[in-house]
CSV table of C-alpha atoms in Angstrom, one decimal:
chain,number,residue,atom,x,y,z
A,207,MET,CA,-5.1,21.4,7.6
A,208,PRO,CA,-4.6,19.2,10.6
A,209,GLY,CA,-5.5,15.6,10.0
A,210,HIS,CA,-6.2,16.1,6.2
A,211,PHE,CA,-4.5,17.0,3.0
A,212,GLU,CA,-5.2,20.3,1.3
A,213,PRO,CA,-4.3,21.3,-2.2
A,214,LEU,CA,-1.2,23.5,-2.8
A,215,PRO,CA,-1.2,26.5,-5.3
A,216,GLY,CA,0.2,25.3,-8.5
A,217,GLY,CA,-0.4,21.6,-7.6
A,218,GLY,CA,0.6,19.1,-5.0
A,219,ALA,CA,-0.7,18.8,-1.4
A,220,ALA,CA,0.1,19.6,2.2
A,221,VAL,CA,-0.8,18.1,5.5
A,222,ALA,CA,0.2,19.0,9.1
A,223,LEU,CA,1.5,16.1,11.0
A,224,ASP,CA,2.8,15.9,14.6
A,225,ASP,CA,5.9,13.9,15.6
A,226,VAL,CA,3.7,10.9,16.7
A,227,GLU,CA,1.9,10.9,13.3
A,228,ILE,CA,5.2,11.1,11.5
A,229,SER,CA,6.6,8.2,13.5
A,230,ILE,CA,3.4,6.0,13.0
A,231,ILE,CA,3.3,6.5,9.2
A,232,ARG,CA,7.1,6.0,8.8
A,233,SER,CA,7.0,2.8,11.0
A,234,LEU,CA,4.2,1.3,8.8
A,235,ALA,CA,5.9,2.3,5.6
A,236,VAL,CA,9.1,0.6,6.7
A,237,GLN,CA,7.1,-2.5,7.7
A,238,LEU,CA,5.6,-2.5,4.2
A,239,LEU,CA,9.1,-2.4,2.7
A,240,GLU,CA,10.2,-5.3,4.8
A,241,LEU,CA,7.0,-7.3,3.6
A,242,ILE,CA,7.5,-6.5,0.1
A,243,GLY,CA,11.2,-7.5,0.2
A,244,PRO,CA,14.4,-6.0,-1.3
A,245,GLY,CA,14.9,-5.0,-4.8
A,246,PRO,CA,17.6,-6.5,-7.2
A,247,ALA,CA,21.0,-6.9,-5.5
A,248,GLU,CA,23.3,-3.9,-5.5
A,249,ASP,CA,26.0,-5.7,-7.3
A,250,ALA,CA,23.8,-7.2,-9.9
A,251,PRO,CA,24.9,-6.4,-13.5
A,252,ASP,CA,23.1,-3.3,-15.0
A,253,ASP,CA,21.6,-4.9,-18.0
A,254,PRO,CA,18.2,-3.2,-18.9
A,255,LEU,CA,17.4,-5.9,-21.4
A,256,ALA,CA,17.9,-8.7,-19.0
A,257,GLU,CA,15.8,-6.7,-16.4
A,258,LEU,CA,13.1,-6.4,-19.0
A,259,PHE,CA,12.7,-10.1,-19.5
A,260,ALA,CA,13.4,-11.1,-16.0
A,261,GLU,CA,10.7,-13.5,-14.7
A,262,GLY,CA,8.9,-13.2,-11.5
A,263,PRO,CA,7.0,-15.8,-9.4
A,264,SER,CA,4.1,-17.7,-10.9
A,265,GLU,CA,2.4,-18.7,-7.7
A,266,PRO,CA,0.5,-16.3,-5.4
A,267,PRO,CA,2.3,-15.4,-2.2
A,268,ALA,CA,1.6,-17.5,0.9
A,269,ASP,CA,1.2,-14.4,3.2
A,270,PRO,CA,-2.4,-13.1,3.0
A,271,VAL,CA,-1.2,-9.5,3.1
A,272,LEU,CA,1.0,-10.1,0.0
A,273,ARG,CA,-1.9,-11.9,-1.6
A,274,ARG,CA,-3.9,-8.8,-1.1
A,275,LEU,CA,-1.3,-6.5,-2.5
A,276,PHE,CA,-0.5,-8.8,-5.4
A,277,PRO,CA,-3.8,-10.6,-6.2
A,278,ASP,CA,-4.4,-12.9,-9.0
A,279,ALA,CA,-5.3,-11.2,-12.3
A,280,TYR,CA,-7.9,-13.8,-13.2
A,281,SER,CA,-10.0,-15.3,-10.6
A,282,ASP,CA,-13.5,-16.5,-9.9
A,283,PRO,CA,-14.4,-15.6,-6.4
A,284,GLU,CA,-17.9,-17.0,-6.6
A,285,GLY,CA,-16.9,-20.2,-7.9
A,286,ALA,CA,-19.4,-19.9,-10.9
A,287,SER,CA,-17.1,-21.5,-13.5
A,288,GLY,CA,-16.4,-25.2,-13.8
A,289,PRO,CA,-13.2,-27.0,-13.1
A,290,GLN,CA,-11.8,-26.4,-16.6
A,291,GLN,CA,-12.4,-22.7,-16.5
A,292,ALA,CA,-10.9,-22.5,-13.1
A,293,ASP,CA,-7.8,-24.3,-14.3
A,294,GLU,CA,-7.5,-21.9,-17.3
A,295,GLN,CA,-7.8,-18.9,-15.0
A,296,LYS,CA,-5.2,-20.2,-12.7
A,297,ALA,CA,-2.8,-20.7,-15.6
A,298,HIS,CA,-3.5,-17.2,-17.0
A,299,SER,CA,-3.0,-15.7,-13.6
A,300,ALA,CA,0.4,-17.5,-13.3
A,301,GLU,CA,1.6,-16.3,-16.6
A,302,PHE,CA,0.4,-12.8,-15.9
A,303,ARG,CA,2.2,-12.9,-12.5
A,304,ARG,CA,5.4,-14.1,-14.0
A,305,PHE,CA,5.8,-10.9,-16.1
A,306,THR,CA,4.2,-8.3,-13.9
A,307,GLU,CA,4.9,-9.0,-10.2
A,308,ASN,CA,8.5,-7.9,-10.2
A,309,ASP,CA,7.5,-4.5,-11.5
A,310,LEU,CA,4.5,-4.2,-9.3
A,311,ARG,CA,6.8,-4.9,-6.3
A,312,ALA,CA,9.3,-2.4,-7.5
A,313,GLY,CA,6.6,0.3,-7.9
A,314,LYS,CA,5.2,-0.3,-4.4
A,315,ARG,CA,8.8,-0.3,-3.0
A,316,ASP,CA,9.4,3.1,-4.6
A,317,ASN,CA,6.3,4.6,-3.2
A,318,ALA,CA,7.0,3.3,0.3
A,319,LEU,CA,10.6,4.7,0.1
A,320,ALA,CA,9.3,8.1,-1.0
A,321,VAL,CA,7.1,8.2,2.1
A,322,VAL,CA,10.0,7.3,4.4
A,323,ARG,CA,12.3,9.8,2.8
A,324,SER,CA,9.9,12.8,2.9
A,325,LEU,CA,9.1,12.0,6.5
A,326,ASP,CA,12.8,11.7,7.5
A,327,ALA,CA,13.3,15.2,5.9
A,328,LEU,CA,10.5,16.4,7.9
A,329,ALA,CA,11.3,14.8,11.3
A,330,SER,CA,13.9,17.4,12.3
A,331,GLU,CA,11.5,20.2,11.8
A,332,ALA,CA,8.8,18.3,13.8
A,333,ALA,CA,11.2,17.6,16.5
A,334,VAL,CA,11.7,21.3,17.2
A,335,GLY,CA,8.1,22.4,17.2
A,336,GLY,CA,6.2,19.2,17.9
A,337,GLY,CA,4.8,19.1,14.5
A,338,ALA,CA,5.4,20.2,10.8
A,339,VAL,CA,3.7,20.7,7.5
A,340,LEU,CA,4.5,18.1,4.9
A,341,LYS,CA,4.4,19.6,1.4
A,342,LEU,CA,4.3,17.3,-1.6
A,343,ALA,CA,4.9,18.0,-5.3
A,344,PRO,CA,2.2,16.4,-7.6
A,345,GLY,CA,4.4,13.4,-8.4
A,346,GLU,CA,5.2,12.9,-4.7
A,347,SER,CA,1.5,13.1,-4.0
A,348,ARG,CA,0.9,10.2,-6.4
A,349,GLN,CA,3.5,8.1,-4.7
A,350,TRP,CA,2.0,8.9,-1.2
A,351,LEU,CA,-1.4,7.9,-2.6
A,352,GLY,CA,-0.1,4.6,-3.8
A,353,ALA,CA,1.6,3.9,-0.5
A,354,LEU,CA,-1.5,4.9,1.7
A,355,ASN,CA,-3.6,2.5,-0.5
A,356,ASP,CA,-1.0,-0.3,0.0
A,357,LEU,CA,-0.9,0.4,3.8
A,358,ARG,CA,-4.7,0.2,4.1
A,359,LEU,CA,-4.8,-2.9,2.0
A,360,ALA,CA,-2.1,-4.5,4.3
A,361,ILE,CA,-3.9,-3.6,7.5
A,362,GLY,CA,-7.2,-4.6,6.1
A,363,ALA,CA,-5.8,-8.0,5.2
A,364,ARG,CA,-4.5,-8.4,8.9
A,365,LEU,CA,-7.9,-7.3,10.2
A,366,GLU,CA,-9.6,-9.7,7.7
A,367,ILE,CA,-11.7,-6.7,6.2
A,368,THR,CA,-13.3,-7.9,2.9
A,369,ASP,CA,-16.1,-5.3,2.4
A,370,GLU,CA,-17.7,-2.2,4.0
A,371,ASP,CA,-19.8,-4.4,6.4
A,372,ASP,CA,-16.5,-5.6,8.1
A,373,THR,CA,-15.5,-2.0,8.5
A,374,ASP,CA,-18.8,-1.1,10.2
A,375,VAL,CA,-18.2,-3.8,12.8
A,376,LEU,CA,-14.8,-2.5,13.5
A,377,TYR,CA,-16.1,0.9,14.5
A,378,GLY,CA,-17.8,-0.7,17.5
A,379,LEU,CA,-14.8,-2.5,18.9
A,380,PRO,CA,-14.2,-2.0,22.7
A,381,ASP,CA,-11.1,-0.1,23.6
A,382,GLU,CA,-9.5,-3.2,25.2
A,383,ASP,CA,-9.8,-5.2,21.9
A,384,PRO,CA,-6.2,-5.8,20.8
A,385,ARG,CA,-7.2,-4.9,17.3
A,386,LYS,CA,-8.4,-1.4,18.3
A,387,PRO,CA,-5.0,0.5,17.5
A,388,MET,CA,-4.8,-1.3,14.1
A,389,VAL,CA,-8.4,-0.3,13.4
A,390,MET,CA,-7.7,3.3,14.3
A,391,ALA,CA,-4.7,3.4,12.0
A,392,TYR,CA,-6.8,1.9,9.1
A,393,LEU,CA,-9.4,4.6,9.6
A,394,TRP,CA,-6.9,7.4,10.0
A,395,LEU,CA,-5.1,6.4,6.8
A,396,GLY,CA,-8.4,6.2,5.0
A,397,GLY,CA,-9.2,9.7,5.8
A,398,LEU,CA,-5.7,10.8,4.7
A,399,GLN,CA,-6.0,8.9,1.5
A,400,GLU,CA,-9.5,10.3,0.7
A,401,THR,CA,-8.4,14.0,1.3
A,402,LEU,CA,-5.2,13.3,-0.9
A,403,VAL,CA,-7.4,12.0,-3.8
A,404,THR,CA,-9.4,15.2,-3.6
A,405,THR,CA,-6.2,17.3,-4.1
A,406,LEU,CA,-5.3,15.4,-7.2
A,407,MET,CA,-8.6,16.0,-8.8
A,408,PRO,CA,-8.7,18.6,-11.5
């Protein structure tokens, strides 16, 4: 079980983590929460109808990590379409973003919070023995999967990874390269994500 998720009888997943691994994942999840931003104010009126029709931003985020987490729904990366089609795609993306980004942010925030809370519950156990086994119910596994994906997208954006060829280059970075710790985290999280996906398969 060390270093990878394994399925639990009856559903869910488990992984052995030491105190350093717990600290790394928790720190990354907290940074992700800070990047995504806070949810609705605590003192906001509890009006589900108003919440349903609340509009989000129409412009893509300036931060490249947030642009990776919240990409345009309609885009033409190859630039194959003409100016008119490009303008239409931009307008469609803005409209789609206005009505979906708030919910997407809330979902990503919930996933990251679930990771932090489950690791906090595990931390005291790990402090005693130097490590502990994290056990996740099926619903928690899906939240972890979403958060791990978001963490990898965020780190990948910082490392300017756009395809598998970029990843191959990063494997060969010398130890003194300042990006090396981030690359190691990216690869490690990828292994966790891959094994967690396997536990969720029927």
